[in-house]
PDB file of C-alpha atoms in Angstrom:
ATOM      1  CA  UNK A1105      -7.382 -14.752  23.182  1.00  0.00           C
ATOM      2  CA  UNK A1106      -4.659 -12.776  23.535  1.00  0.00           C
ATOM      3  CA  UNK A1107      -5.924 -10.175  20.858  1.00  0.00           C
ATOM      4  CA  UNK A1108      -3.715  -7.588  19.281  1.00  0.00           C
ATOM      5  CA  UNK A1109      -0.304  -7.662  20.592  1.00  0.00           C
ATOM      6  CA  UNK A1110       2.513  -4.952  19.709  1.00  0.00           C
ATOM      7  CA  UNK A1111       6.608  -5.261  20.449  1.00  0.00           C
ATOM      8  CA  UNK A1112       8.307  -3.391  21.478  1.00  0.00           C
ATOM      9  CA  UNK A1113       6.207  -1.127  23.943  1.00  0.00           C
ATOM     10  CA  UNK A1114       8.862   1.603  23.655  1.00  0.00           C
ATOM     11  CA  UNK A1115      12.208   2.135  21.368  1.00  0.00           C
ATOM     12  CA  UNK A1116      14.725   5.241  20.457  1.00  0.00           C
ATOM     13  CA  UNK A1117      16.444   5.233  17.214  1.00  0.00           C
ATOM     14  CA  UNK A1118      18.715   7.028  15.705  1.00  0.00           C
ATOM     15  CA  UNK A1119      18.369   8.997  12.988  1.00  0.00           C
ATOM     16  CA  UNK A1120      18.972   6.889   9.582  1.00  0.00           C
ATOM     17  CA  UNK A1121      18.505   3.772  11.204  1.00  0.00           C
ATOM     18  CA  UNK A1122      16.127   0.977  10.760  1.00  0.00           C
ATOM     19  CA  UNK A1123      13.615  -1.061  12.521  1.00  0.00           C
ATOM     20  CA  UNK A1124      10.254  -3.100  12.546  1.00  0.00           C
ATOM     21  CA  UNK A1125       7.755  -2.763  14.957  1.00  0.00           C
ATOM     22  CA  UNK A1126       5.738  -6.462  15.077  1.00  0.00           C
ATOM     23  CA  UNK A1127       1.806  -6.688  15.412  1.00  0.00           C
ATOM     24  CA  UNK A1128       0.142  -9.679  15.774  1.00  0.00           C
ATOM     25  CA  UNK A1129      -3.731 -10.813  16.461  1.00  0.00           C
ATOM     26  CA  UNK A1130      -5.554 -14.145  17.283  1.00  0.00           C
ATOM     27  CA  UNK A1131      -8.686 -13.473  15.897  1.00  0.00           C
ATOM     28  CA  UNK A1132      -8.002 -14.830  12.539  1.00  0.00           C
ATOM     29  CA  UNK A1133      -9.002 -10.936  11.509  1.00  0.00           C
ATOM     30  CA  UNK A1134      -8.193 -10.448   7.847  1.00  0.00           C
ATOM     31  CA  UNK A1135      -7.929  -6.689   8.147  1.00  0.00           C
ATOM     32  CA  UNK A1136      -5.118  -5.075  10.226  1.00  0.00           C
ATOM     33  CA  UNK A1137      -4.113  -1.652  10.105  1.00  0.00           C
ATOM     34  CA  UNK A1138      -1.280   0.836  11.247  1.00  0.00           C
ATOM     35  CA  UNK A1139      -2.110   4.041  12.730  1.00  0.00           C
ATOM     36  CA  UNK A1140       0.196   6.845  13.972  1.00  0.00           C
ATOM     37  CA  UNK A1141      -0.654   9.210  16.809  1.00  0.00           C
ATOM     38  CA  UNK A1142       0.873  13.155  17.316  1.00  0.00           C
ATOM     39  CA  UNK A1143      -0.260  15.293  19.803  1.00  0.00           C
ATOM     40  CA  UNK A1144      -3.620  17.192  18.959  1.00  0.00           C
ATOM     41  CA  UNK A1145      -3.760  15.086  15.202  1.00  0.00           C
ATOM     42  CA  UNK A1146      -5.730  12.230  16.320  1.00  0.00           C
ATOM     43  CA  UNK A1147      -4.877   8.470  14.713  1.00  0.00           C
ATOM     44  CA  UNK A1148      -3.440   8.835  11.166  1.00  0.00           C
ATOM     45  CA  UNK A1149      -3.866   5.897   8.824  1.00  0.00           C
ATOM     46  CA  UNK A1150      -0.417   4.788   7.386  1.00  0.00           C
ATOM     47  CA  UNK A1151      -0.596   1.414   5.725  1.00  0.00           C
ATOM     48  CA  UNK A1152      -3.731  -1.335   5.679  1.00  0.00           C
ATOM     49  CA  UNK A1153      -4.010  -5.192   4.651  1.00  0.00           C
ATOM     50  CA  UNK A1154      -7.887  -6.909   3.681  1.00  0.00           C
ATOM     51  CA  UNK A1155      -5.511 -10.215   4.139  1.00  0.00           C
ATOM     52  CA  UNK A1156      -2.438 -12.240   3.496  1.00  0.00           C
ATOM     53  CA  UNK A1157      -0.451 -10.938   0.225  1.00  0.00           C
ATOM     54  CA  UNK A1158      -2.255  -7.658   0.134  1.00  0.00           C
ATOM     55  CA  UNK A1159      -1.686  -4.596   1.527  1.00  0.00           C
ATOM     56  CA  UNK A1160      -2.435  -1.026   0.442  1.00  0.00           C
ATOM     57  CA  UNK A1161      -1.394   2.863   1.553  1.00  0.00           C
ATOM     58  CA  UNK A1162      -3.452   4.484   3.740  1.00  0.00           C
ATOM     59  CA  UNK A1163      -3.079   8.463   4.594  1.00  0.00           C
ATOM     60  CA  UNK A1164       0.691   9.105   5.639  1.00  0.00           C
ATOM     61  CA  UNK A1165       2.728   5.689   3.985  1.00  0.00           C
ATOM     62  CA  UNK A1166       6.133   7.571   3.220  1.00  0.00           C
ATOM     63  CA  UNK A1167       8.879   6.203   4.509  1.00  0.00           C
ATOM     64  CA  UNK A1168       7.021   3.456   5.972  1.00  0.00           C
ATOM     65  CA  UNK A1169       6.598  -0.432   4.435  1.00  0.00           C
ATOM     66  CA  UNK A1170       4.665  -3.404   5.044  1.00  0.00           C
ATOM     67  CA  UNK A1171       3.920  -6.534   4.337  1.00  0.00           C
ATOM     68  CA  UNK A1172       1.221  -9.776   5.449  1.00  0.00           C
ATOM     69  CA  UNK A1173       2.541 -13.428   4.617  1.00  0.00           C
ATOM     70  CA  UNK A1174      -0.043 -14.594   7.346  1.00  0.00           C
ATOM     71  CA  UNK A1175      -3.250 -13.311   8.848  1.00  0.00           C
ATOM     72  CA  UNK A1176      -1.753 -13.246  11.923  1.00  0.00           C
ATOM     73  CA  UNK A1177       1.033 -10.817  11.404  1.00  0.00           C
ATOM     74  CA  UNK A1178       1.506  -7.294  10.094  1.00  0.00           C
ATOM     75  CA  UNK A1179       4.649  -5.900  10.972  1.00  0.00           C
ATOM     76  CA  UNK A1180       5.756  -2.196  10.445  1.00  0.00           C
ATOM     77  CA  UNK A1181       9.041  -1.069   9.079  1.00  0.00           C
ATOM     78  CA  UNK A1182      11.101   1.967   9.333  1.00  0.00           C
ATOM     79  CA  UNK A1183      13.941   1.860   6.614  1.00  0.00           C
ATOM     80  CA  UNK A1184      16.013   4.890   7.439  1.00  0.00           C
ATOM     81  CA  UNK A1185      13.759   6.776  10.511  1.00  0.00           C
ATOM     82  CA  UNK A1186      13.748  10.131  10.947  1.00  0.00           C
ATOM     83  CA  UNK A1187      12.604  12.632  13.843  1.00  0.00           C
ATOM     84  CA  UNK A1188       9.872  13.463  12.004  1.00  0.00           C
ATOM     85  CA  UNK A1189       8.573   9.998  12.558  1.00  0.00           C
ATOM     86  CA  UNK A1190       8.523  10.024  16.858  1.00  0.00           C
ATOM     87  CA  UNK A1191       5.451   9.216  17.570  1.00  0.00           C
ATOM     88  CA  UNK A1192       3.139   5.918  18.895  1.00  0.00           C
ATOM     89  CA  UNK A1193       1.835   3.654  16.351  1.00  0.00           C
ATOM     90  CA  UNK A1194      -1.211   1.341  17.184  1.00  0.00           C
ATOM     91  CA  UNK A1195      -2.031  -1.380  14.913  1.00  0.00           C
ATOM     92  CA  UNK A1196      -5.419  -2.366  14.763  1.00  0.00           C
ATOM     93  CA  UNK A1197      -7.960  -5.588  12.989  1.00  0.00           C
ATOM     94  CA  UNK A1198     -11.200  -6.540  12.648  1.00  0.00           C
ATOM     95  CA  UNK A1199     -12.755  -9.023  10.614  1.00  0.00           C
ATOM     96  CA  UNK A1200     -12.977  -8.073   6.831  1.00  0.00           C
ATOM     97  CA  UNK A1201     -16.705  -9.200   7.047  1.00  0.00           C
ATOM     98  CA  UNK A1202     -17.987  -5.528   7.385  1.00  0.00           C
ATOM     99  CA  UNK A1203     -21.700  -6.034   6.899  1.00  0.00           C
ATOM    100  CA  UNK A1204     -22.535  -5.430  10.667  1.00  0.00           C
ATOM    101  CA  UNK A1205     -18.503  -6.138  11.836  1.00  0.00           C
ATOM    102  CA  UNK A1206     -17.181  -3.177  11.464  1.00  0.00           C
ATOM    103  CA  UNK A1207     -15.498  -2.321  15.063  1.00  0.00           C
ATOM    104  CA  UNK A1208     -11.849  -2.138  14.671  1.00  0.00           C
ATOM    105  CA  UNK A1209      -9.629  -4.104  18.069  1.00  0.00           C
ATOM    106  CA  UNK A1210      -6.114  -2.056  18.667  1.00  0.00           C
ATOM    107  CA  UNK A1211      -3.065  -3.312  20.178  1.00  0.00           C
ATOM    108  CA  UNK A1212      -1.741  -1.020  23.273  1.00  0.00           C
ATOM    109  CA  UNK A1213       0.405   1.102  20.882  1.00  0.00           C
ATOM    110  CA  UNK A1214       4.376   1.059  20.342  1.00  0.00           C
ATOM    111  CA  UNK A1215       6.373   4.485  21.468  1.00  0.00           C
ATOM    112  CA  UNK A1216       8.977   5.290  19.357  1.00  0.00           C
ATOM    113  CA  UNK A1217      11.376   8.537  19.827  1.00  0.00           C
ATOM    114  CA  UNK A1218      14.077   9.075  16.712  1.00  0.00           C
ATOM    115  CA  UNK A1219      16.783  11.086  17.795  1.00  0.00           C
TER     116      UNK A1219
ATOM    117  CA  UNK B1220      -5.580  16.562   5.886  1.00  0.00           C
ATOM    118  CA  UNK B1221      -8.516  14.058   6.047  1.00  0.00           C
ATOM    119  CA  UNK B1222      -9.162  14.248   9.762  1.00  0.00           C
ATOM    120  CA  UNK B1223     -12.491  14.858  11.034  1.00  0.00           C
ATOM    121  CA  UNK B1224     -12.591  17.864  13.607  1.00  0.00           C
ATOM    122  CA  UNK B1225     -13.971  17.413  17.051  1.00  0.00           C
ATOM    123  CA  UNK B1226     -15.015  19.798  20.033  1.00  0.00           C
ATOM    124  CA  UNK B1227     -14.512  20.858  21.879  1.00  0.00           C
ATOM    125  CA  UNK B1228     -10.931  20.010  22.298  1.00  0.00           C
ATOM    126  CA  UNK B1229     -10.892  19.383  25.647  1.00  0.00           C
ATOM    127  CA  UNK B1230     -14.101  19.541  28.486  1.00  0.00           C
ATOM    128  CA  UNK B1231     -14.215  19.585  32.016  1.00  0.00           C
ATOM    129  CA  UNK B1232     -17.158  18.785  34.280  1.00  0.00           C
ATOM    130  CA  UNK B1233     -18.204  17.752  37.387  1.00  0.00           C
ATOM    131  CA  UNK B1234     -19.230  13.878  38.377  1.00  0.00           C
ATOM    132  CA  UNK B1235     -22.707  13.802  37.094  1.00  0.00           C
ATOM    133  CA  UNK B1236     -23.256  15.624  34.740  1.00  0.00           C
ATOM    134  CA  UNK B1237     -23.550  15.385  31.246  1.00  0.00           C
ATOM    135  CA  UNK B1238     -21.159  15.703  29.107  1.00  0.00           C
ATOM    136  CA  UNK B1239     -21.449  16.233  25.046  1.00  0.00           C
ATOM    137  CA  UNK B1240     -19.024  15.986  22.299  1.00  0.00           C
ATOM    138  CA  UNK B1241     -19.708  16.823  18.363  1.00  0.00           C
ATOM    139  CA  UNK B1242     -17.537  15.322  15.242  1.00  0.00           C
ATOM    140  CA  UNK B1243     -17.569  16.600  12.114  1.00  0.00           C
ATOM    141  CA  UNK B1244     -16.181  15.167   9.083  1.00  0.00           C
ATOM    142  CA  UNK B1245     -15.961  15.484   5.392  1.00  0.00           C
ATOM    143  CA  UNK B1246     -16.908  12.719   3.275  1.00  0.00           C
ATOM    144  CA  UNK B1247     -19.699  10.522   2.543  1.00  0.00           C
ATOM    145  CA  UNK B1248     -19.860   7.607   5.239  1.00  0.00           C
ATOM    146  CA  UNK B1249     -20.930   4.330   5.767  1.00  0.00           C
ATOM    147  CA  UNK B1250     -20.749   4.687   9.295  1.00  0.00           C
ATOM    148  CA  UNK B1251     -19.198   6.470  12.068  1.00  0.00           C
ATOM    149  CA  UNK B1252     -17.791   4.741  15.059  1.00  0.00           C
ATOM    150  CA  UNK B1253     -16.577   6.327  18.869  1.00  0.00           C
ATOM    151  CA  UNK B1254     -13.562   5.101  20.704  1.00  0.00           C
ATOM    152  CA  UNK B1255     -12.036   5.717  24.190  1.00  0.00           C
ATOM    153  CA  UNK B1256      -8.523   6.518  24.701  1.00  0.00           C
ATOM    154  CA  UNK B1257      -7.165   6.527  28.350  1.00  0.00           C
ATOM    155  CA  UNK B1258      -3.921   7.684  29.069  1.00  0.00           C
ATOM    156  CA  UNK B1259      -1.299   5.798  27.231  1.00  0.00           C
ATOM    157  CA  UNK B1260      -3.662   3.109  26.174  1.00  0.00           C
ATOM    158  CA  UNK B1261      -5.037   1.931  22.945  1.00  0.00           C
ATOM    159  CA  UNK B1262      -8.530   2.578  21.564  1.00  0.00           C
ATOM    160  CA  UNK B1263     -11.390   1.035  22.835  1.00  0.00           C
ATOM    161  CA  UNK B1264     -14.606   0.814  20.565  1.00  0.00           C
ATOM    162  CA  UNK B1265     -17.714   2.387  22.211  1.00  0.00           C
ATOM    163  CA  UNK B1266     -20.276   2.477  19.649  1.00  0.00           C
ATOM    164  CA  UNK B1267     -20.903   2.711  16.222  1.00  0.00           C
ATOM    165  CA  UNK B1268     -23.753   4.292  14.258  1.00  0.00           C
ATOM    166  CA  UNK B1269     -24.587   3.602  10.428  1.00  0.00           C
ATOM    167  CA  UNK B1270     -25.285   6.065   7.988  1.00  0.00           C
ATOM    168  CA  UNK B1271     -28.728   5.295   7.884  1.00  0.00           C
ATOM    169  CA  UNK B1272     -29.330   5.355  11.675  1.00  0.00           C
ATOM    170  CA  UNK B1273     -30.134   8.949  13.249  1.00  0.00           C
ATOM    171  CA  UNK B1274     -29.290   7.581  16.876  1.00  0.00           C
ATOM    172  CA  UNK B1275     -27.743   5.085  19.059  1.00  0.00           C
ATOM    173  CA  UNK B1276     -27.664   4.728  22.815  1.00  0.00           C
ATOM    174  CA  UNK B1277     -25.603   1.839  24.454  1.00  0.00           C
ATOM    175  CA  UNK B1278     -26.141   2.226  28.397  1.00  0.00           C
ATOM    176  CA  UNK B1279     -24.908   5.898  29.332  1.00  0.00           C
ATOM    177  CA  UNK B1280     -24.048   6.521  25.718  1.00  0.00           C
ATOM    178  CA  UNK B1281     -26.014   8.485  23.486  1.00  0.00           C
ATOM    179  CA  UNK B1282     -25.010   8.923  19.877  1.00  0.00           C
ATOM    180  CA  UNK B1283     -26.571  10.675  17.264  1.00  0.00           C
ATOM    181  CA  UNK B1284     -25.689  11.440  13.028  1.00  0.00           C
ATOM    182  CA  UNK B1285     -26.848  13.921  10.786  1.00  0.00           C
ATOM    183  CA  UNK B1286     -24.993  13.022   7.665  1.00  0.00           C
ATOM    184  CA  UNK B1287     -26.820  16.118   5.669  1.00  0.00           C
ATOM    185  CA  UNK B1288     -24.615  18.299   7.954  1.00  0.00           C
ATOM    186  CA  UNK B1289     -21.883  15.941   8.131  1.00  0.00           C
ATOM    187  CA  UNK B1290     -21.563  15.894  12.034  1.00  0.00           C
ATOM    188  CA  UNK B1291     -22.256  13.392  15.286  1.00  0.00           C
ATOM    189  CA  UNK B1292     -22.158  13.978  18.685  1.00  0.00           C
ATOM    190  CA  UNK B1293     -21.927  11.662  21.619  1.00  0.00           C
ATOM    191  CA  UNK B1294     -23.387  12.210  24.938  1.00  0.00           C
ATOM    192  CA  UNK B1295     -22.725  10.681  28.392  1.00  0.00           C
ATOM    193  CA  UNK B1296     -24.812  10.560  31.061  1.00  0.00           C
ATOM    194  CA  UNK B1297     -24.118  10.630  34.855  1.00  0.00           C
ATOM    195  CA  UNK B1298     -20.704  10.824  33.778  1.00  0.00           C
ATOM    196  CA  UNK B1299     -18.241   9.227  36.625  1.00  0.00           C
ATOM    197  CA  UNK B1300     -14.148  10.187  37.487  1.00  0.00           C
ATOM    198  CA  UNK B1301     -13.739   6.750  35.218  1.00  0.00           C
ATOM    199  CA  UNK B1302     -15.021   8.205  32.310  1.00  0.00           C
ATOM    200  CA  UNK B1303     -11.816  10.419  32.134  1.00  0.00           C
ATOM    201  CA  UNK B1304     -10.188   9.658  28.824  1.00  0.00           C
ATOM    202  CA  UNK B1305      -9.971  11.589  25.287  1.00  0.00           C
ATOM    203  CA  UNK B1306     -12.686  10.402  23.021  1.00  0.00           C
ATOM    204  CA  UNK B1307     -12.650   9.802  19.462  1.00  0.00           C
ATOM    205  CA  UNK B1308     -14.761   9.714  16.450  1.00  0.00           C
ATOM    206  CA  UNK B1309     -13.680   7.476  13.135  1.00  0.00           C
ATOM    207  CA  UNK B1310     -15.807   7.849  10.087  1.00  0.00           C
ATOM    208  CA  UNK B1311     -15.654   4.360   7.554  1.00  0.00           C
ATOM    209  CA  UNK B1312     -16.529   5.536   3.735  1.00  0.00           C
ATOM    210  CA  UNK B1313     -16.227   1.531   2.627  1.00  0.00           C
ATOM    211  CA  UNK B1314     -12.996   1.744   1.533  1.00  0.00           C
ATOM    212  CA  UNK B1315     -10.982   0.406   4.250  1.00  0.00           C
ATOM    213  CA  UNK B1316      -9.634   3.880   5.263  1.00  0.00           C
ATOM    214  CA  UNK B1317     -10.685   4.713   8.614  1.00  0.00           C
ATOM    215  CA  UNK B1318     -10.944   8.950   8.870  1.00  0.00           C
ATOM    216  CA  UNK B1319     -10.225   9.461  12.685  1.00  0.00           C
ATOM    217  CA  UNK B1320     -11.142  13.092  14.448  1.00  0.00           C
ATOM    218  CA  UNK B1321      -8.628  15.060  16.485  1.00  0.00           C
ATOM    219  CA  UNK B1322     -10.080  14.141  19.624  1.00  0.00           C
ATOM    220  CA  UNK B1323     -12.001  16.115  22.447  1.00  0.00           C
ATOM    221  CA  UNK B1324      -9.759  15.369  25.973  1.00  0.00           C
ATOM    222  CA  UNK B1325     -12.794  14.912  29.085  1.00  0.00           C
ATOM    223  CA  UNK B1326     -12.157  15.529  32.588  1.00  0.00           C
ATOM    224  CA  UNK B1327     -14.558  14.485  34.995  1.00  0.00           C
ATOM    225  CA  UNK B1328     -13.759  15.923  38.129  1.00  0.00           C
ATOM    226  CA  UNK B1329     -15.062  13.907  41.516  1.00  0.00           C
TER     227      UNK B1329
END
């Protein structure tokens, strides 16, 4: 298994322009997640999925969409990025059985720089 | 903000020794999990403990939870230069949102 995977590993925008950073997992996880990480604020929750056709906003969504036609996929998009969002995202999944599951996998993380 | 707070922020010791990191965070849990982060990586799970559980060890890793204070702390043993990394705790309340801490950066010096 490859397990989560993230593309690209690094990108620089430009302000006002737009973008999707792609996450996939083999796991056949039904929960996947994307996290942002700034210095000294630890992993911020922006947008989550419990499987295909649903996803729902975590702690910091704005200016930030997603969507899941298939477990396997959870891409990211930016719509009009801003310098305010440089940072690396890390998507992560586990399986949405959470009785004694509940370890969460991440992907190596995506830099992105907006200038 | 949500975050959890850990400390100390960052910790520096020498090959060895212990070293000890607390996490305290807000809400009501279900559980609370630790993750590695080396340098430029992503997260690796170390161990999670469930609300109901007062400790945890998993080979040199010691975890313990007091939820009526609201805090955890992890301890490694014999720590070794490979341990360097910045740890993380990540508190589940059941709802899907995973509450991470700021992080406490260790430096294990050989």
């Amino acid at each position: 298994n490859a397990g989560v995977t993230q593309t690209p590993k690094f990108q620089v925008l430009k302000t006002g322009q737009s973008m999707t950073l792609q996450c996939a997992q083999d796991m056949n996880h039904e929960y996947m997640s994307w996290y942002r990480q700034d210095p000294g604020m630890g992993l911020r929750l922006i947008h989550y999925s419990v499987g295909a056709g649903i996803t729902d906003q975590g702690e910091v969504p704005n200016g930030y969409n997603v969507s899941r036609s298939t477990t396997e996929d959870f891409p990211l998009r930016l719509l009009s990025a801003a310098p305010s969002q440089t940072s690396v995202y890390f998507c992560a999944s586990r399986p949405r059985r959470a009785a004694f599951q509940e370890t969460q996998y991440f992907g190596p993380g995506t830099r992105l720089l907006v200038l | 903000s949500q975050q959890g707070e850990e400390d100390p922020q960052a910790l520096s010791i020498q090959e060895g020794e212990n070293a000890t990191m607390n996490c305290s965070y807000k809400t009501s849990i279900n559980n609370l999990q630790w993750y590695r982060q080396n340098s430029g990586r992503g997260l690796v799970h170390l161990i999670l403990i469930r609300s109901n559980e007062r400790e945890k060890h998993s080979g040199r890793l010691r975890v313990t939870l007091d939820t009526s204070k609201k805090s955890s702390s992890l301890l490694i043993t014999a720590s070794r230069a490979a341990d360097t990394a910045s740890y993380f705790c990540a508190t589940d309340a059941g709802t899907y949102k995973y509450i991470f801490g700021t992080g406490t950066r260790l430096k294990v010096l050989a």
